């Protein structure tokens, strides 16, 4: 375990993130680097936060879609990254010895998973939630949760969209997550992963 | 090492090297060049200590940083990335991805695993903190939670990631030596 004493320079600790992001002023950078050279705690913080940020940036850029604004990618991509990075880590791996049949079965099961279409990332409003249909789906079940995992809304429908209920009030800023499951008969559901989205701050907001 | 520079013990030099490597890597984006810069700066500092131009009473961090900026400027000029008259002070930092050279694959894997074990809410707090650059008060306003709770969640999540990075670091800290 790390034995470096915890840094007591609160200004320096606040500057770690900005240093990695390149958002410090030249003077702030100079001051932080002077500290960083001698502070093992902050060196470890730089290492840790660089990895976290880089992983999210990586997932963000891979999630880039043509036509999105830079702001959309910067914010929405990173939103998606927080969830996607978990998916990367938790993605089930094929056990050794699996043959073509099991791979083929996996492909079929994958095609039965409905694909979330919108909302994804930052959006101005949410009037409805849409997903791509899957073959042989007998119906769909939509689930919406907040960042604490609290369920806000669940509905079943035969359509590939659900009109957003007025009773569910979303705040601007925090992320929400939704997933859609396709009913394949025999009480069996095949679902997407949770997709993050949030209502973008109003144009006159500082953020 | 001469008498005058004995205060520059191996622990200090190891710590300074790590810091210098970060500084150089952020400016150059190349791990090998960063290591060369760190070595060059330390070599000059040791000579300065032996000559009495660098003493324990000096601001060692500022001294090393000053040398490092000169050395990095020289590298930039050798690469013709800046004109001889330009300073590296205002050059943009390389992407954070370049800084991952500071971390071994094993360490990175542990951090990812630890991230995956965090609750959705804790990850959201980290995202808003480190990628949207919001402070705890702003996050509290966004999420409708007390700022004290946000600070606690952030602290708890970061501590878990720190522990993941530090775990078994004696077997996997090659990039940060």
CSV table of C-alpha atoms in Angstrom, one decimal:
chain,number,residue,atom,x,y,z
A,1,UNK,CA,0.0,0.0,0.0
A,2,UNK,CA,1.1,3.6,-0.6
A,3,UNK,CA,3.1,4.9,2.3
A,4,UNK,CA,3.5,8.5,1.1
A,5,UNK,CA,2.1,11.0,3.6
A,6,UNK,CA,-1.1,12.6,2.5
A,7,UNK,CA,-0.4,16.0,0.9
A,8,UNK,CA,-1.5,18.9,3.2
A,9,UNK,CA,-1.3,21.5,0.4
A,10,UNK,CA,-4.9,21.9,-0.5
A,11,UNK,CA,-4.2,24.2,-3.4
A,12,UNK,CA,-1.9,21.7,-5.0
A,13,UNK,CA,-4.4,18.9,-4.4
A,14,UNK,CA,-7.1,20.9,-6.2
A,15,UNK,CA,-4.8,21.5,-9.1
A,16,UNK,CA,-4.1,17.8,-9.9
A,17,UNK,CA,-7.1,17.5,-12.1
A,18,UNK,CA,-6.5,20.8,-13.9
A,19,UNK,CA,-2.8,19.8,-14.4
A,20,UNK,CA,-3.8,16.6,-16.2
A,21,UNK,CA,-6.5,18.4,-18.2
A,22,UNK,CA,-4.2,21.2,-19.2
A,23,UNK,CA,-6.6,23.8,-17.8
A,24,UNK,CA,-4.3,25.5,-15.3
A,25,UNK,CA,-2.8,28.8,-16.1
A,26,UNK,CA,0.9,29.0,-16.9
A,27,UNK,CA,1.5,30.4,-13.4
A,28,UNK,CA,-0.6,27.7,-11.7
A,29,UNK,CA,1.2,25.0,-13.7
A,30,UNK,CA,4.5,26.4,-12.7
A,31,UNK,CA,3.5,26.4,-9.0
A,32,UNK,CA,2.0,23.0,-9.1
A,33,UNK,CA,5.0,21.4,-10.8
A,34,UNK,CA,7.3,23.0,-8.2
A,35,UNK,CA,5.3,21.1,-5.6
A,36,UNK,CA,4.8,18.0,-7.7
A,37,UNK,CA,8.5,17.3,-8.0
A,38,UNK,CA,8.8,16.9,-4.2
A,39,UNK,CA,5.4,15.5,-3.3
A,40,UNK,CA,5.0,11.8,-3.7
A,41,UNK,CA,1.3,11.9,-2.8
A,42,UNK,CA,0.5,14.3,-5.6
A,43,UNK,CA,2.6,12.2,-8.0
A,44,UNK,CA,0.4,9.2,-7.2
A,45,UNK,CA,-2.7,11.3,-7.6
A,46,UNK,CA,-1.5,12.3,-11.1
A,47,UNK,CA,-0.9,8.7,-12.0
A,48,UNK,CA,-4.3,7.7,-10.7
A,49,UNK,CA,-6.4,10.5,-12.3
A,50,UNK,CA,-4.5,10.3,-15.6
A,51,UNK,CA,-5.6,6.7,-16.0
A,52,UNK,CA,-9.2,7.4,-15.0
A,53,UNK,CA,-9.4,10.4,-17.4
A,54,UNK,CA,-7.6,8.6,-20.2
A,55,UNK,CA,-9.9,5.6,-20.0
A,56,UNK,CA,-13.0,7.8,-20.1
A,57,UNK,CA,-11.6,9.9,-23.0
A,58,UNK,CA,-10.8,6.7,-24.9
A,59,UNK,CA,-14.3,5.4,-24.5
A,60,UNK,CA,-15.6,8.9,-25.3
A,61,UNK,CA,-13.8,9.1,-28.6
A,62,UNK,CA,-14.9,5.6,-29.7
A,63,UNK,CA,-18.5,6.6,-29.0
A,64,UNK,CA,-18.1,9.7,-31.2
A,65,UNK,CA,-20.9,10.0,-33.8
A,66,UNK,CA,-20.6,12.1,-36.9
A,67,UNK,CA,-22.6,15.4,-36.8
A,68,UNK,CA,-22.2,15.8,-33.0
A,69,UNK,CA,-20.9,19.1,-31.8
A,70,UNK,CA,-17.7,19.3,-30.0
A,71,UNK,CA,-19.5,20.1,-26.8
A,72,UNK,CA,-21.7,17.1,-27.3
A,73,UNK,CA,-18.8,14.8,-27.6
A,74,UNK,CA,-17.0,16.4,-24.7
A,75,UNK,CA,-19.9,16.0,-22.3
A,76,UNK,CA,-22.0,13.2,-23.8
A,77,UNK,CA,-19.2,11.0,-24.6
A,78,UNK,CA,-17.8,11.3,-21.2
A,79,UNK,CA,-21.2,10.6,-19.7
A,80,UNK,CA,-21.4,7.4,-21.8
A,81,UNK,CA,-17.9,6.6,-20.8
A,82,UNK,CA,-18.7,6.3,-17.2
A,83,UNK,CA,-21.1,3.5,-18.0
A,84,UNK,CA,-19.2,2.1,-20.9
A,85,UNK,CA,-16.0,1.6,-19.0
A,86,UNK,CA,-17.9,-0.6,-16.7
A,87,UNK,CA,-19.2,-2.6,-19.6
A,88,UNK,CA,-15.7,-3.0,-20.9
A,89,UNK,CA,-14.5,-4.3,-17.6
A,90,UNK,CA,-17.5,-6.5,-17.0
A,91,UNK,CA,-17.9,-7.8,-20.5
A,92,UNK,CA,-18.2,-11.6,-20.2
A,93,UNK,CA,-15.3,-13.4,-21.8
A,94,UNK,CA,-15.6,-16.6,-23.7
A,95,UNK,CA,-14.3,-19.5,-21.7
A,96,UNK,CA,-11.5,-21.5,-23.3
A,97,UNK,CA,-12.7,-24.2,-25.6
A,98,UNK,CA,-15.9,-22.6,-26.7
A,99,UNK,CA,-16.7,-23.7,-30.2
A,100,UNK,CA,-18.4,-22.1,-33.2
A,101,UNK,CA,-21.8,-23.2,-32.0
A,102,UNK,CA,-21.6,-21.2,-28.9
A,103,UNK,CA,-20.3,-18.3,-30.8
A,104,UNK,CA,-23.1,-18.5,-33.2
A,105,UNK,CA,-25.6,-18.7,-30.3
A,106,UNK,CA,-24.0,-15.6,-28.8
A,107,UNK,CA,-24.5,-13.8,-32.1
A,108,UNK,CA,-28.1,-14.7,-32.2
A,109,UNK,CA,-28.7,-13.6,-28.7
A,110,UNK,CA,-26.9,-10.4,-29.4
A,111,UNK,CA,-29.2,-9.7,-32.3
A,112,UNK,CA,-32.2,-10.2,-30.0
A,113,UNK,CA,-31.0,-7.3,-27.8
A,114,UNK,CA,-32.9,-4.1,-28.6
A,115,UNK,CA,-30.6,-1.2,-29.3
A,116,UNK,CA,-31.2,2.0,-27.4
A,117,UNK,CA,-31.5,5.0,-29.8
A,118,UNK,CA,-32.5,8.0,-27.8
A,119,UNK,CA,-32.0,9.8,-25.5
A,120,UNK,CA,-28.2,9.3,-25.2
A,121,UNK,CA,-25.8,11.8,-23.7
A,122,UNK,CA,-26.9,15.4,-23.3
A,123,UNK,CA,-30.3,16.3,-24.7
A,124,UNK,CA,-32.4,19.4,-24.5
A,125,UNK,CA,-35.7,17.6,-23.8
A,126,UNK,CA,-37.0,14.1,-23.5
A,127,UNK,CA,-40.4,13.6,-25.0
A,128,UNK,CA,-40.0,9.9,-25.7
A,129,UNK,CA,-37.6,7.1,-25.5
A,130,UNK,CA,-36.8,5.1,-28.6
A,131,UNK,CA,-35.0,1.9,-29.4
A,132,UNK,CA,-34.4,-0.3,-32.4
A,133,UNK,CA,-36.7,-3.3,-32.8
A,134,UNK,CA,-35.5,-6.8,-32.6
A,135,UNK,CA,-36.7,-9.9,-34.5
A,136,UNK,CA,-39.3,-12.0,-32.8
A,137,UNK,CA,-39.7,-9.6,-29.8
A,138,UNK,CA,-43.1,-10.1,-28.2
A,139,UNK,CA,-42.9,-6.8,-26.4
A,140,UNK,CA,-40.5,-4.5,-24.7
A,141,UNK,CA,-39.9,-3.4,-21.1
A,142,UNK,CA,-38.3,0.0,-20.4
A,143,UNK,CA,-36.6,0.9,-17.1
A,144,UNK,CA,-35.4,4.3,-16.1
A,145,UNK,CA,-33.2,4.9,-13.0
A,146,UNK,CA,-31.3,7.8,-11.5
A,147,UNK,CA,-27.6,7.8,-10.6
A,148,UNK,CA,-28.4,6.2,-7.3
A,149,UNK,CA,-30.1,3.3,-9.0
A,150,UNK,CA,-33.5,4.4,-7.9
A,151,UNK,CA,-36.2,3.3,-10.3
A,152,UNK,CA,-38.1,6.2,-11.7
A,153,UNK,CA,-40.2,4.6,-14.3
A,154,UNK,CA,-40.9,1.2,-15.8
A,155,UNK,CA,-43.3,0.4,-18.6
A,156,UNK,CA,-44.0,-2.4,-21.0
A,157,UNK,CA,-45.1,-1.8,-24.6
A,158,UNK,CA,-45.3,-3.5,-28.0
A,159,UNK,CA,-43.9,-0.3,-29.7
A,160,UNK,CA,-40.3,0.7,-30.1
A,161,UNK,CA,-40.8,3.9,-28.2
A,162,UNK,CA,-42.5,5.1,-25.0
A,163,UNK,CA,-43.8,8.6,-24.5
A,164,UNK,CA,-42.1,10.1,-21.5
A,165,UNK,CA,-44.6,10.6,-18.6
A,166,UNK,CA,-45.2,14.1,-17.2
A,167,UNK,CA,-45.2,12.5,-13.7
A,168,UNK,CA,-41.4,11.9,-14.0
A,169,UNK,CA,-39.6,15.1,-13.5
A,170,UNK,CA,-36.0,15.2,-14.7
A,171,UNK,CA,-33.5,17.8,-13.4
A,172,UNK,CA,-31.0,19.4,-15.7
A,173,UNK,CA,-27.4,18.2,-15.1
A,174,UNK,CA,-27.4,14.8,-13.4
A,175,UNK,CA,-27.3,11.7,-15.4
A,176,UNK,CA,-30.1,9.2,-15.7
A,177,UNK,CA,-29.9,5.7,-17.1
A,178,UNK,CA,-32.3,3.6,-19.1
A,179,UNK,CA,-32.4,0.2,-20.6
A,180,UNK,CA,-34.8,-1.7,-22.7
A,181,UNK,CA,-35.5,-5.4,-22.7
A,182,UNK,CA,-37.1,-7.5,-25.4
A,183,UNK,CA,-39.5,-10.2,-24.4
A,184,UNK,CA,-38.7,-13.4,-26.2
A,185,UNK,CA,-41.4,-15.6,-24.7
A,186,UNK,CA,-41.4,-18.0,-21.8
A,187,UNK,CA,-41.0,-15.0,-19.5
A,188,UNK,CA,-37.5,-14.5,-20.8
A,189,UNK,CA,-36.2,-11.0,-21.3
A,190,UNK,CA,-33.1,-9.9,-23.3
A,191,UNK,CA,-32.0,-6.5,-22.3
A,192,UNK,CA,-29.6,-3.7,-23.4
A,193,UNK,CA,-27.1,-2.3,-21.0
A,194,UNK,CA,-28.1,0.9,-19.1
A,195,UNK,CA,-27.6,4.0,-21.3
A,196,UNK,CA,-26.8,7.3,-19.7
A,197,UNK,CA,-28.3,10.6,-20.7
A,198,UNK,CA,-28.8,14.0,-19.0
A,199,UNK,CA,-30.7,17.2,-19.7
A,200,UNK,CA,-28.1,19.7,-20.9
A,201,UNK,CA,-27.7,22.9,-18.9
A,202,UNK,CA,-29.8,25.8,-20.3
A,203,UNK,CA,-27.9,28.0,-22.8
A,204,UNK,CA,-27.6,30.9,-20.3
A,205,UNK,CA,-26.2,28.6,-17.6
A,206,UNK,CA,-22.6,29.0,-16.7
A,207,UNK,CA,-22.1,25.4,-17.4
B,1,UNK,CA,28.4,11.8,-4.4
B,2,UNK,CA,30.4,14.4,-2.5
B,3,UNK,CA,30.0,15.7,1.0
B,4,UNK,CA,28.0,18.7,0.0
B,5,UNK,CA,25.3,16.7,-1.7
B,6,UNK,CA,24.7,14.0,0.9
B,7,UNK,CA,21.4,15.6,1.7
B,8,UNK,CA,20.3,14.4,-1.7
B,9,UNK,CA,19.7,10.9,-0.5
B,10,UNK,CA,18.4,8.0,-2.6
B,11,UNK,CA,14.8,8.4,-1.4
B,12,UNK,CA,14.8,12.1,-2.3
B,13,UNK,CA,16.4,11.4,-5.7
B,14,UNK,CA,13.8,8.7,-6.4
B,15,UNK,CA,10.9,11.0,-5.4
B,16,UNK,CA,12.3,13.8,-7.6
B,17,UNK,CA,12.8,11.5,-10.5
B,18,UNK,CA,9.1,10.5,-10.4
B,19,UNK,CA,8.0,14.1,-10.3
B,20,UNK,CA,10.4,15.1,-13.1
B,21,UNK,CA,9.2,12.2,-15.2
B,22,UNK,CA,5.6,13.3,-14.9
B,23,UNK,CA,6.5,16.9,-15.7
B,24,UNK,CA,8.5,15.8,-18.8
B,25,UNK,CA,6.0,13.2,-20.0
B,26,UNK,CA,3.2,15.8,-19.8
B,27,UNK,CA,5.3,18.2,-22.0
B,28,UNK,CA,6.8,15.7,-24.4
B,29,UNK,CA,4.4,12.8,-24.5
B,30,UNK,CA,7.2,10.3,-24.8
B,31,UNK,CA,8.2,8.0,-21.9
B,32,UNK,CA,11.8,7.4,-23.0
B,33,UNK,CA,12.4,11.1,-23.6
B,34,UNK,CA,10.8,11.9,-20.2
B,35,UNK,CA,13.2,9.5,-18.5
B,36,UNK,CA,16.1,11.1,-20.3
B,37,UNK,CA,15.0,14.5,-19.2
B,38,UNK,CA,14.6,13.3,-15.6
B,39,UNK,CA,18.1,11.8,-15.6
B,40,UNK,CA,19.6,14.9,-17.1
B,41,UNK,CA,18.0,17.2,-14.6
B,42,UNK,CA,19.0,15.1,-11.7
B,43,UNK,CA,22.6,14.9,-13.0
B,44,UNK,CA,22.8,18.7,-13.2
B,45,UNK,CA,21.2,19.0,-9.7
B,46,UNK,CA,23.8,16.7,-8.1
B,47,UNK,CA,26.6,18.7,-9.7
B,48,UNK,CA,25.0,21.9,-8.4
B,49,UNK,CA,24.7,20.4,-4.9
B,50,UNK,CA,28.4,19.3,-5.0
B,51,UNK,CA,29.3,22.8,-6.1
B,52,UNK,CA,27.3,24.4,-3.3
B,53,UNK,CA,24.9,26.1,-5.8
B,54,UNK,CA,22.0,24.0,-4.5
B,55,UNK,CA,21.6,23.5,-0.8
B,56,UNK,CA,18.8,22.1,1.4
B,57,UNK,CA,17.8,25.6,2.3
B,58,UNK,CA,16.9,26.3,-1.4
B,59,UNK,CA,13.5,25.6,-2.9
B,60,UNK,CA,14.6,22.3,-4.5
B,61,UNK,CA,11.3,21.8,-6.3
B,62,UNK,CA,11.6,25.2,-8.0
B,63,UNK,CA,15.3,24.7,-8.8
B,64,UNK,CA,14.6,21.3,-10.4
B,65,UNK,CA,11.6,22.6,-12.3
B,66,UNK,CA,13.7,25.5,-13.7
B,67,UNK,CA,16.3,23.1,-15.0
B,68,UNK,CA,13.6,20.7,-16.3
B,69,UNK,CA,12.0,23.5,-18.3
B,70,UNK,CA,15.3,24.4,-19.9
B,71,UNK,CA,16.0,20.7,-20.8
B,72,UNK,CA,12.5,20.2,-22.2
B,73,UNK,CA,12.9,23.4,-24.2
B,74,UNK,CA,16.1,22.1,-25.7
B,75,UNK,CA,14.3,18.9,-26.7
B,76,UNK,CA,11.5,20.8,-28.3
B,77,UNK,CA,14.0,22.9,-30.3
B,78,UNK,CA,15.9,19.8,-31.3
B,79,UNK,CA,12.6,18.4,-32.6
B,80,UNK,CA,11.9,21.8,-34.2
B,81,UNK,CA,8.6,21.9,-32.6
B,82,UNK,CA,9.2,25.4,-31.3
B,83,UNK,CA,11.4,28.3,-32.6
B,84,UNK,CA,14.5,29.0,-30.6
B,85,UNK,CA,12.9,32.1,-29.1
B,86,UNK,CA,9.7,30.4,-28.0
B,87,UNK,CA,9.1,29.2,-24.5
B,88,UNK,CA,7.5,25.9,-23.6
B,89,UNK,CA,5.6,27.5,-20.8
B,90,UNK,CA,2.4,28.1,-22.7
B,91,UNK,CA,2.5,25.0,-24.9
B,92,UNK,CA,-0.5,22.7,-24.5
B,93,UNK,CA,-0.1,19.6,-22.4
B,94,UNK,CA,-0.3,16.3,-24.2
B,95,UNK,CA,-3.5,14.3,-23.8
B,96,UNK,CA,-4.0,12.5,-20.5
B,97,UNK,CA,-3.6,9.2,-22.4
B,98,UNK,CA,0.1,9.9,-22.8
B,99,UNK,CA,0.4,10.1,-19.0
B,100,UNK,CA,-0.8,6.5,-18.7
B,101,UNK,CA,2.8,5.6,-19.5
B,102,UNK,CA,3.3,6.3,-15.8
B,103,UNK,CA,1.2,3.3,-14.9
B,104,UNK,CA,1.8,-0.4,-15.6
B,105,UNK,CA,-0.8,-2.5,-17.3
B,106,UNK,CA,-1.4,-4.3,-14.1
B,107,UNK,CA,-2.0,-1.2,-12.2
B,108,UNK,CA,-4.3,0.1,-14.9
B,109,UNK,CA,-6.3,-3.1,-14.8
B,110,UNK,CA,-6.7,-2.8,-11.0
B,111,UNK,CA,-8.0,0.7,-11.3
B,112,UNK,CA,-10.5,-0.3,-14.0
B,113,UNK,CA,-11.7,-3.2,-11.8
B,114,UNK,CA,-12.0,-0.9,-8.9
B,115,UNK,CA,-14.0,1.6,-11.0
B,116,UNK,CA,-16.3,-1.2,-12.1
B,117,UNK,CA,-17.0,-2.1,-8.5
B,118,UNK,CA,-18.1,1.5,-7.6
B,119,UNK,CA,-21.8,2.2,-7.4
B,120,UNK,CA,-23.3,4.1,-10.4
B,121,UNK,CA,-23.8,7.1,-8.1
B,122,UNK,CA,-20.1,7.2,-7.0
B,123,UNK,CA,-18.9,6.9,-10.6
B,124,UNK,CA,-21.2,9.8,-11.5
B,125,UNK,CA,-19.7,11.9,-8.8
B,126,UNK,CA,-16.2,11.1,-10.1
B,127,UNK,CA,-17.3,11.9,-13.6
B,128,UNK,CA,-18.7,15.3,-12.6
B,129,UNK,CA,-15.6,16.0,-10.5
B,130,UNK,CA,-12.8,15.0,-12.9
B,131,UNK,CA,-14.3,15.3,-16.3
B,132,UNK,CA,-16.8,18.1,-16.0
B,133,UNK,CA,-14.5,19.9,-13.5
B,134,UNK,CA,-17.3,20.6,-11.1
B,135,UNK,CA,-16.7,21.2,-7.4
B,136,UNK,CA,-18.7,19.5,-4.7
B,137,UNK,CA,-21.1,22.4,-4.3
B,138,UNK,CA,-21.9,22.4,-8.0
B,139,UNK,CA,-22.4,18.6,-8.0
B,140,UNK,CA,-24.6,18.8,-5.0
B,141,UNK,CA,-26.8,21.3,-6.8
B,142,UNK,CA,-27.0,19.1,-9.8
B,143,UNK,CA,-27.7,15.9,-8.0
B,144,UNK,CA,-29.9,17.5,-5.4
B,145,UNK,CA,-27.8,16.0,-2.6
B,146,UNK,CA,-26.1,17.7,0.4
B,147,UNK,CA,-22.5,18.8,-0.6
B,148,UNK,CA,-21.3,17.0,2.5
B,149,UNK,CA,-22.6,13.7,1.0
B,150,UNK,CA,-21.0,14.5,-2.3
B,151,UNK,CA,-17.6,15.1,-0.7
B,152,UNK,CA,-18.0,11.8,1.3
B,153,UNK,CA,-18.9,9.9,-1.9
B,154,UNK,CA,-16.0,11.4,-3.8
B,155,UNK,CA,-13.5,10.8,-1.0
B,156,UNK,CA,-14.7,7.2,-0.6
B,157,UNK,CA,-14.6,6.4,-4.3
B,158,UNK,CA,-11.1,8.0,-4.7
B,159,UNK,CA,-9.8,6.1,-1.7
B,160,UNK,CA,-10.9,2.8,-3.2
B,161,UNK,CA,-9.1,3.6,-6.4
B,162,UNK,CA,-6.0,4.8,-4.6
B,163,UNK,CA,-5.9,1.5,-2.7
B,164,UNK,CA,-6.3,-0.4,-6.0
B,165,UNK,CA,-3.4,1.5,-7.5
B,166,UNK,CA,-1.2,1.0,-4.4
B,167,UNK,CA,-2.0,-2.7,-4.0
B,168,UNK,CA,0.9,-4.9,-4.7
B,169,UNK,CA,2.7,-1.9,-6.1
B,170,UNK,CA,6.0,-3.5,-5.1
B,171,UNK,CA,5.6,-6.0,-7.9
B,172,UNK,CA,4.3,-3.6,-10.6
B,173,UNK,CA,5.6,-0.2,-10.1
B,174,UNK,CA,8.2,-0.3,-12.9
B,175,UNK,CA,6.8,2.7,-14.8
B,176,UNK,CA,7.0,4.9,-11.7
B,177,UNK,CA,10.4,3.9,-10.5
